[in-house]
CSV table of C-alpha atoms in Angstrom, one decimal:
chain,number,residue,atom,x,y,z
A,16,MET,CA,-33.6,11.8,-1.6
A,17,GLY,CA,-32.7,15.4,-2.4
A,18,ASN,CA,-29.9,15.6,0.2
A,19,ILE,CA,-28.0,12.6,-1.3
A,20,ASN,CA,-24.7,13.5,-3.0
A,21,TYR,CA,-23.8,11.4,-6.1
A,22,SER,CA,-20.2,10.8,-7.4
A,23,GLU,CA,-18.7,9.7,-10.7
A,24,THR,CA,-15.4,8.2,-11.4
A,25,LYS,CA,-13.0,10.3,-13.6
A,26,PHE,CA,-10.0,9.1,-15.4
A,27,LEU,CA,-6.7,10.7,-16.1
A,28,LYS,CA,-4.3,9.3,-18.8
A,29,ILE,CA,-0.7,9.6,-18.3
A,30,LYS,CA,0.8,9.2,-21.8
A,31,GLU,CA,4.4,9.4,-21.0
A,32,PRO,CA,6.3,6.3,-19.6
A,33,THR,CA,6.6,5.7,-15.9
A,34,VAL,CA,9.7,4.2,-14.5
A,35,LEU,CA,9.1,2.1,-11.4
A,36,LYS,CA,11.2,1.2,-8.5
A,37,SER,CA,12.1,-2.1,-10.0
A,38,GLY,CA,13.6,-0.4,-12.9
A,39,LYS,CA,10.7,-1.6,-15.4
A,40,THR,CA,8.7,0.8,-17.2
A,41,LEU,CA,4.9,1.3,-17.8
A,42,PRO,CA,4.4,3.0,-21.2
A,43,CYS,CA,1.2,4.7,-20.1
A,44,ILE,CA,-1.2,4.7,-17.2
A,45,ASP,CA,-4.8,5.3,-16.4
A,46,ILE,CA,-5.6,6.8,-13.1
A,47,ALA,CA,-9.2,6.4,-11.9
A,48,TYR,CA,-10.2,9.0,-9.3
A,49,GLU,CA,-13.2,10.8,-7.6
A,50,THR,CA,-13.4,14.3,-6.0
A,51,TYR,CA,-15.8,15.7,-3.4
A,52,GLY,CA,-16.3,19.2,-2.4
A,53,LYS,CA,-14.7,22.3,-4.3
A,54,LEU,CA,-11.1,23.4,-4.7
A,55,ASN,CA,-10.7,26.9,-3.6
A,56,GLU,CA,-9.0,29.6,-5.6
A,57,ASN,CA,-5.6,29.2,-3.9
A,58,LYS,CA,-5.9,25.3,-4.4
A,59,ASP,CA,-4.7,24.9,-0.9
A,60,ASN,CA,-7.8,23.1,0.7
A,61,ALA,CA,-7.2,19.6,-0.7
A,62,ILE,CA,-7.2,16.4,1.2
A,63,LEU,CA,-6.0,13.1,-0.5
A,64,VAL,CA,-7.6,10.1,1.0
A,65,LEU,CA,-5.6,6.9,0.4
A,66,HIS,CA,-7.5,3.5,0.3
A,67,ALA,CA,-6.5,0.3,1.9
A,68,LEU,CA,-5.8,-3.2,0.3
A,69,THR,CA,-8.9,-3.7,-1.8
A,70,GLY,CA,-10.4,-0.2,-1.9
A,71,SER,CA,-11.2,1.9,-4.9
A,72,ALA,CA,-11.5,5.6,-6.0
A,73,HIS,CA,-15.1,5.5,-4.7
A,74,ALA,CA,-14.5,6.8,-1.2
A,75,ALA,CA,-17.7,8.8,-0.6
A,76,TYR,CA,-21.2,9.7,-1.7
A,77,TYR,CA,-23.4,7.4,-3.8
A,78,HIS,CA,-21.9,6.4,-7.1
A,79,LYS,CA,-24.2,7.5,-9.9
A,80,ASP,CA,-23.7,4.1,-11.7
A,81,THR,CA,-24.0,1.6,-8.9
A,82,ASN,CA,-26.0,3.7,-6.3
A,83,LYS,CA,-23.6,2.4,-3.6
A,84,PRO,CA,-21.9,4.5,-0.9
A,85,GLY,CA,-18.2,4.9,-0.9
A,86,TRP,CA,-15.9,2.9,1.5
A,87,TRP,CA,-15.3,6.0,3.8
A,88,ASP,CA,-18.7,7.6,3.3
A,89,ASP,CA,-19.1,8.0,7.0
A,90,MET,CA,-16.0,10.0,7.1
A,91,ILE,CA,-16.2,12.2,4.0
A,92,GLY,CA,-19.0,14.8,3.4
A,93,SER,CA,-20.7,17.9,4.7
A,94,GLY,CA,-20.0,18.2,8.5
A,95,LYS,CA,-18.2,14.9,8.6
A,96,ALA,CA,-14.4,14.4,9.6
A,97,PHE,CA,-13.2,15.4,6.1
A,98,ASP,CA,-15.7,18.2,5.8
A,99,THR,CA,-16.6,18.7,2.1
A,100,ASP,CA,-17.9,22.2,3.0
A,101,LYS,CA,-14.4,23.2,3.8
A,102,TYR,CA,-12.2,20.8,1.8
A,103,PHE,CA,-11.7,19.4,-1.6
A,104,VAL,CA,-11.3,15.6,-1.1
A,105,ILE,CA,-9.6,13.4,-3.7
A,106,SER,CA,-9.5,9.6,-3.8
A,107,SER,CA,-7.9,7.6,-6.4
A,108,ASN,CA,-7.6,3.8,-7.2
A,109,ILE,CA,-4.0,2.6,-6.7
A,110,LEU,CA,-1.6,1.5,-9.4
A,111,GLY,CA,-2.0,-2.3,-9.7
A,112,GLY,CA,-5.6,-2.1,-8.6
A,113,CYS,CA,-8.7,-3.4,-10.5
A,114,TYR,CA,-10.9,-0.5,-10.2
A,115,GLY,CA,-9.9,1.6,-13.2
A,116,THR,CA,-6.3,2.4,-12.5
A,117,THR,CA,-3.8,0.5,-14.6
A,118,GLY,CA,-3.1,-3.0,-13.2
A,119,PRO,CA,-2.6,-6.6,-14.3
A,120,ALA,CA,-6.1,-6.8,-15.8
A,121,SER,CA,-5.4,-3.8,-18.0
A,122,ILE,CA,-4.6,-4.1,-21.6
A,123,ASN,CA,-0.9,-4.1,-22.5
A,124,PRO,CA,-0.4,-1.7,-25.3
A,125,GLU,CA,2.6,-3.8,-26.7
A,126,THR,CA,0.5,-7.0,-27.0
A,127,GLY,CA,-3.1,-5.9,-27.1
A,128,LYS,CA,-3.9,-8.4,-24.4
A,129,GLN,CA,-4.2,-8.2,-20.6
A,130,TYR,CA,-0.9,-7.7,-18.8
A,131,ALA,CA,-1.6,-10.6,-16.4
A,132,LEU,CA,1.8,-11.5,-14.8
A,133,ASP,CA,3.7,-9.6,-17.3
A,134,PHE,CA,2.6,-6.6,-15.3
A,135,PRO,CA,5.7,-5.2,-13.4
A,136,VAL,CA,5.7,-5.7,-9.6
A,137,VAL,CA,4.8,-2.3,-8.1
A,138,THR,CA,5.7,-0.8,-4.6
A,139,ILE,CA,4.1,1.8,-2.3
A,140,GLU,CA,6.7,4.3,-3.7
A,141,ASP,CA,5.5,3.6,-7.2
A,142,ILE,CA,1.8,4.0,-6.1
A,143,VAL,CA,2.6,7.3,-4.5
A,144,ASN,CA,4.5,8.6,-7.5
A,145,VAL,CA,1.6,7.9,-9.7
A,146,GLN,CA,-0.8,9.7,-7.3
A,147,LYS,CA,1.6,12.7,-7.4
A,148,LYS,CA,1.0,12.8,-11.2
A,149,LEU,CA,-2.8,13.2,-10.4
A,150,ILE,CA,-2.1,15.9,-7.9
A,151,ASP,CA,0.1,17.8,-10.3
A,152,TYR,CA,-2.6,17.6,-13.0
A,153,LEU,CA,-5.1,19.1,-10.6
A,154,GLY,CA,-2.7,21.9,-9.9
A,155,ILE,CA,-2.4,21.4,-6.2
A,156,LYS,CA,0.7,22.5,-4.5
A,157,LYS,CA,-0.2,22.0,-0.8
A,158,LEU,CA,-1.9,18.9,0.4
A,159,ILE,CA,-3.3,17.0,3.5
A,160,VAL,CA,-3.0,13.2,3.2
A,161,ALA,CA,-4.9,10.7,5.1
A,162,GLY,CA,-5.2,6.8,5.1
A,163,GLY,CA,-5.8,3.8,7.1
A,164,SER,CA,-4.0,0.4,6.9
A,165,MET,CA,-2.2,0.3,3.5
A,166,GLY,CA,-3.5,3.7,3.0
A,167,GLY,CA,-1.5,4.9,5.9
A,168,MET,CA,1.6,3.4,4.4
A,169,GLN,CA,0.9,5.6,1.3
A,170,ALA,CA,0.4,8.7,3.5
A,171,ILE,CA,3.8,7.9,5.2
A,172,GLU,CA,5.5,7.8,1.9
A,173,TRP,CA,3.8,11.0,0.8
A,174,SER,CA,5.2,12.8,3.8
A,175,ILE,CA,8.7,11.5,3.2
A,176,LYS,CA,8.8,11.8,-0.6
A,177,TYR,CA,7.1,15.1,-1.1
A,178,PRO,CA,7.7,17.1,2.0
A,179,ASP,CA,7.1,20.5,0.4
A,180,THR,CA,3.7,19.3,-0.8
A,181,VAL,CA,2.3,17.6,2.4
A,182,LYS,CA,1.3,20.0,5.2
A,183,SER,CA,-0.5,17.5,7.4
A,184,THR,CA,-0.4,13.7,7.5
A,185,ILE,CA,-3.1,11.4,9.2
A,186,LEU,CA,-2.1,8.0,9.9
A,187,ILE,CA,-4.8,5.5,11.1
A,188,ALA,CA,-4.5,1.8,12.0
A,189,THR,CA,-1.0,1.6,10.1
A,190,SER,CA,2.7,1.1,10.6
A,191,ALA,CA,5.9,2.1,8.7
A,192,ARG,CA,6.4,-1.6,7.8
A,193,LEU,CA,4.4,-4.9,8.0
A,194,ASN,CA,5.8,-7.2,10.7
A,195,ALA,CA,6.8,-10.8,10.0
A,196,GLN,CA,3.3,-12.1,11.0
A,197,GLY,CA,1.5,-9.8,8.5
A,198,ILE,CA,4.0,-10.9,5.7
A,199,ALA,CA,3.1,-14.5,6.6
A,200,PHE,CA,-0.6,-14.0,6.3
A,201,ASN,CA,-0.1,-12.3,2.9
A,202,ALA,CA,2.2,-15.2,1.8
A,203,VAL,CA,-0.4,-17.8,2.6
A,204,ALA,CA,-3.0,-15.7,0.8
A,205,ARG,CA,-1.1,-15.4,-2.3
A,206,ASN,CA,-0.2,-19.1,-2.3
A,207,ALA,CA,-4.0,-19.9,-2.2
A,208,ILE,CA,-4.2,-18.0,-5.4
A,209,LEU,CA,-1.0,-19.2,-7.2
A,210,THR,CA,-2.0,-22.9,-6.5
A,211,ASP,CA,-5.6,-22.6,-7.6
A,212,VAL,CA,-6.1,-25.1,-10.5
A,213,ASN,CA,-7.6,-22.3,-12.6
A,214,PHE,CA,-4.9,-19.7,-12.0
A,215,ASN,CA,-3.2,-20.7,-15.3
A,216,ASN,CA,-0.1,-18.6,-14.5
A,217,GLY,CA,-2.3,-15.5,-14.3
A,218,ASN,CA,-3.7,-15.9,-17.8
A,219,TYR,CA,-7.3,-16.6,-16.9
A,220,TYR,CA,-9.1,-13.5,-18.3
A,221,ASP,CA,-10.5,-15.1,-21.4
A,222,LYS,CA,-11.2,-18.4,-19.6
A,223,GLU,CA,-14.5,-19.8,-18.6
A,224,LYS,CA,-13.1,-20.9,-15.2
A,225,THR,CA,-11.0,-18.3,-13.1
A,226,PRO,CA,-9.1,-18.8,-9.7
A,227,ASP,CA,-12.2,-18.1,-7.6
A,228,SER,CA,-11.4,-20.7,-5.0
A,229,GLY,CA,-7.9,-19.4,-4.3
A,230,LEU,CA,-9.1,-15.7,-4.2
A,231,SER,CA,-11.9,-16.6,-1.9
A,232,ILE,CA,-9.5,-18.3,0.5
A,233,ALA,CA,-7.1,-15.4,0.3
A,234,ARG,CA,-10.0,-13.0,1.4
A,235,MET,CA,-11.0,-15.4,4.2
A,236,ILE,CA,-7.4,-15.3,5.5
A,237,GLY,CA,-7.6,-11.5,5.3
A,238,HIS,CA,-10.8,-11.2,7.2
A,239,ILE,CA,-9.3,-13.2,10.1
A,240,THR,CA,-6.8,-10.5,10.5
A,241,TYR,CA,-9.2,-7.7,10.3
A,242,LEU,CA,-11.1,-8.8,13.3
A,243,CYS,CA,-9.9,-9.7,16.8
A,244,GLU,CA,-10.8,-12.5,19.2
A,245,GLU,CA,-13.3,-10.3,20.9
A,246,ALA,CA,-15.0,-9.2,17.8
A,247,MET,CA,-15.1,-12.8,16.6
A,248,TYR,CA,-16.7,-14.0,19.9
A,249,ASN,CA,-19.2,-11.1,20.0
A,250,LYS,CA,-20.2,-11.7,16.3
A,251,PHE,CA,-20.3,-15.5,16.3
A,252,GLY,CA,-19.3,-17.1,19.5
A,253,ARG,CA,-19.1,-20.9,19.0
A,254,GLU,CA,-22.8,-20.8,17.6
A,255,PHE,CA,-23.8,-23.4,14.9
A,256,LYS,CA,-25.7,-22.5,11.8
A,257,THR,CA,-28.3,-25.0,12.6
A,258,THR,CA,-27.1,-28.3,14.1
A,259,PRO,CA,-23.8,-30.3,13.7
A,260,SER,CA,-23.6,-31.8,10.1
A,261,PHE,CA,-21.1,-34.5,11.2
A,262,ASP,CA,-19.2,-33.9,7.8
A,263,PHE,CA,-16.7,-31.2,6.6
A,264,GLY,CA,-19.2,-28.7,5.4
A,265,ILE,CA,-20.0,-25.4,7.1
A,266,ASP,CA,-21.1,-25.9,10.6
A,267,PHE,CA,-20.3,-22.8,12.5
A,268,GLN,CA,-21.5,-19.3,12.0
A,269,VAL,CA,-18.0,-18.0,11.8
A,270,GLU,CA,-17.4,-20.4,8.9
A,271,SER,CA,-20.4,-19.2,7.2
A,272,TYR,CA,-19.4,-15.5,7.6
A,273,LEU,CA,-15.9,-16.3,6.1
A,274,ALA,CA,-17.3,-18.2,3.3
A,275,HIS,CA,-19.7,-15.4,2.4
A,276,GLN,CA,-16.9,-12.8,2.5
A,277,GLY,CA,-14.9,-15.0,0.2
A,278,LYS,CA,-17.8,-15.4,-2.3
A,279,VAL,CA,-18.7,-11.7,-2.5
A,280,PHE,CA,-15.0,-10.7,-2.9
A,281,VAL,CA,-14.6,-13.0,-5.9
A,282,ASP,CA,-17.4,-11.2,-7.6
A,283,ARG,CA,-15.6,-7.7,-7.2
A,284,PHE,CA,-11.9,-8.2,-7.3
A,285,ASP,CA,-9.2,-9.5,-9.5
A,286,ALA,CA,-6.9,-12.3,-8.2
A,287,ASN,CA,-3.9,-11.0,-10.0
A,288,SER,CA,-4.4,-7.5,-8.4
A,289,TYR,CA,-4.5,-9.2,-4.9
A,290,LEU,CA,-1.0,-10.7,-5.6
A,291,TYR,CA,0.4,-7.5,-6.6
A,292,ILE,CA,-1.0,-5.3,-3.9
A,293,THR,CA,-0.2,-7.6,-1.1
A,294,LYS,CA,3.4,-7.7,-2.4
A,295,ALA,CA,3.6,-4.0,-2.4
A,296,VAL,CA,2.6,-4.0,1.3
A,297,ASP,CA,5.2,-6.5,2.1
A,298,TYR,CA,8.0,-4.7,0.4
A,299,TYR,CA,7.3,-1.2,2.0
A,300,ASP,CA,10.1,-0.4,4.5
A,301,PRO,CA,11.2,3.1,4.9
A,302,ILE,CA,13.3,2.1,7.8
A,303,LYS,CA,15.6,-0.1,5.8
A,304,GLU,CA,15.3,2.4,2.9
A,305,HIS,CA,16.6,5.4,5.1
A,306,GLY,CA,18.5,3.6,7.7
A,307,SER,CA,16.2,4.3,10.6
A,308,LEU,CA,12.7,5.7,11.1
A,309,GLU,CA,14.1,8.9,12.5
A,310,GLU,CA,16.1,9.4,9.3
A,311,ALA,CA,13.1,8.5,7.2
A,312,PHE,CA,11.0,11.3,8.8
A,313,LYS,CA,14.0,13.8,9.2
A,314,ASN,CA,13.1,16.0,6.2
A,315,THR,CA,9.3,15.9,6.6
A,316,ASN,CA,7.5,19.2,6.9
A,317,SER,CA,4.1,17.9,7.9
A,318,ARG,CA,2.1,17.9,11.1
A,319,PHE,CA,1.1,14.4,12.1
A,320,LEU,CA,-1.8,12.7,13.6
A,321,VAL,CA,-1.5,9.0,14.5
A,322,ILE,CA,-4.5,6.9,15.4
A,323,SER,CA,-4.4,3.3,16.7
A,324,PHE,CA,-7.0,1.0,18.0
A,325,SER,CA,-6.7,-1.1,21.1
A,326,THR,CA,-7.7,-4.4,19.7
A,327,ASP,CA,-5.8,-4.1,16.3
A,328,TRP,CA,-3.4,-6.9,16.3
A,329,LEU,CA,-2.4,-6.5,12.6
A,330,PHE,CA,-1.2,-2.8,12.9
A,331,THR,CA,-0.6,-2.6,16.7
A,332,THR,CA,-0.5,0.4,19.0
A,333,GLU,CA,3.1,-0.5,19.6
A,334,GLN,CA,3.9,0.0,15.9
A,335,SER,CA,2.0,3.4,16.0
A,336,LYS,CA,4.1,4.4,19.1
A,337,GLN,CA,7.4,3.6,17.2
A,338,MET,CA,6.4,6.1,14.5
A,339,VAL,CA,5.3,8.7,17.1
A,340,ASN,CA,8.6,8.3,19.1
A,341,ALA,CA,10.7,8.7,16.0
A,342,LEU,CA,8.7,11.8,15.0
A,343,VAL,CA,9.2,13.3,18.5
A,344,LYS,CA,12.9,12.5,18.4
A,345,MET,CA,13.0,14.5,15.1
A,346,ASN,CA,11.1,17.5,16.9
A,347,LYS,CA,8.1,17.0,14.5
A,348,ASP,CA,4.7,18.2,15.4
A,349,VAL,CA,2.8,15.0,16.2
A,350,SER,CA,-0.4,14.0,18.0
A,351,PHE,CA,-1.3,10.5,19.0
A,352,VAL,CA,-4.3,8.7,20.4
A,353,GLU,CA,-5.2,5.1,20.9
A,354,LEU,CA,-8.9,4.5,20.6
A,355,GLU,CA,-10.6,1.8,22.5
A,356,SER,CA,-12.5,-0.4,20.1
A,357,LYS,CA,-13.9,-4.0,20.0
A,358,CYS,CA,-13.6,-4.0,16.1
A,359,GLY,CA,-10.0,-5.1,15.6
A,360,HIS,CA,-8.2,-3.7,12.5
A,361,ASP,CA,-11.6,-3.0,10.9
A,362,ALA,CA,-12.1,-0.2,13.4
A,363,PHE,CA,-10.7,2.5,11.0
A,364,LEU,CA,-13.7,1.7,8.8
A,365,LEU,CA,-16.2,1.5,11.4
A,366,GLU,CA,-15.5,3.7,14.4
A,367,PHE,CA,-16.3,6.8,12.5
A,368,GLU,CA,-17.7,8.9,15.4
A,369,LYS,CA,-14.6,8.6,17.5
A,370,GLN,CA,-12.3,9.3,14.6
A,371,THR,CA,-14.4,12.3,13.5
A,372,LYS,CA,-13.9,14.2,16.8
A,373,ILE,CA,-10.2,13.6,16.8
A,374,ILE,CA,-9.6,14.4,13.0
A,375,LYS,CA,-11.7,17.6,13.1
A,376,SER,CA,-9.8,18.8,16.1
A,377,PHE,CA,-6.5,18.2,14.4
A,378,LEU,CA,-7.4,19.9,11.2
A,379,LYS,CA,-8.6,22.9,13.1
A,380,GLY,CA,-5.2,23.0,14.6
């Protein structure tokens, strides 16, 4: 047990008002974050890892309170892809989340009650601007950013919005904007929450019954998109749990898996946060914002590494290539690889050995 590293979540309070892209203002913000490794004297060995849809600040090591490993523990640590012997790795919970950073479950200082749906809609741009406040607080001037899925969108925005800060950008299983199919899945997931009989217009925090059913269904929908047909077949096939029940209960193993994922998710996540975060993903579109992907990347000063996975149909290799082509046209330093995987979109959380070799090589460069 002596070799196990433990982490703890820290908090930064931003006391001045933060104006959001919508024009609305948050009077103050708490940022939950964790760090791994040591910041060097020049403060130029920092890597900001950016979590996906339902992640938290707890990216690595074992948390001292829960004794659970971080969501990217296989990638962050001594000798790993993000080597804590060399780098100071930072992870923060996003604005709108429910793991310590201000979100709809937080207390609104103006009312003394949870914000619920009074919380303003936030964007990827807002999320990144709040992360920048944390990086400024830590005194870091130069930074490497890395993220998968929604985390990759944040990394894109970091490279565009703060070109003088970001020196390297690692984009994994992501795209510059969600396609119509992705938006459609998010819309159905939100609808499951919004129509839950216990949703109560978001004001369920002091109620005995909460929108567990809607949130569970939303997570089930999400998990379908995280896998691929081959992964589904390899995991479950058409196998029954036992024998056909001849009713409308859970018969197939894949149904049992989805039901389990929905149940455990309800125990750890907030339904309102799910609404806000999926909306932020839907809205993100630097192509529309800047006129083209080339114009979006025009002023970046970063080296780029883009990694896609062969069976990811949520953020496809084709979408990754669109970013790579735009970067090439703008004469940016970009490396690209498509990794073979049977894991679908979840590969960025599972295929750590393949990613480690590529990321280590890129960081050496």
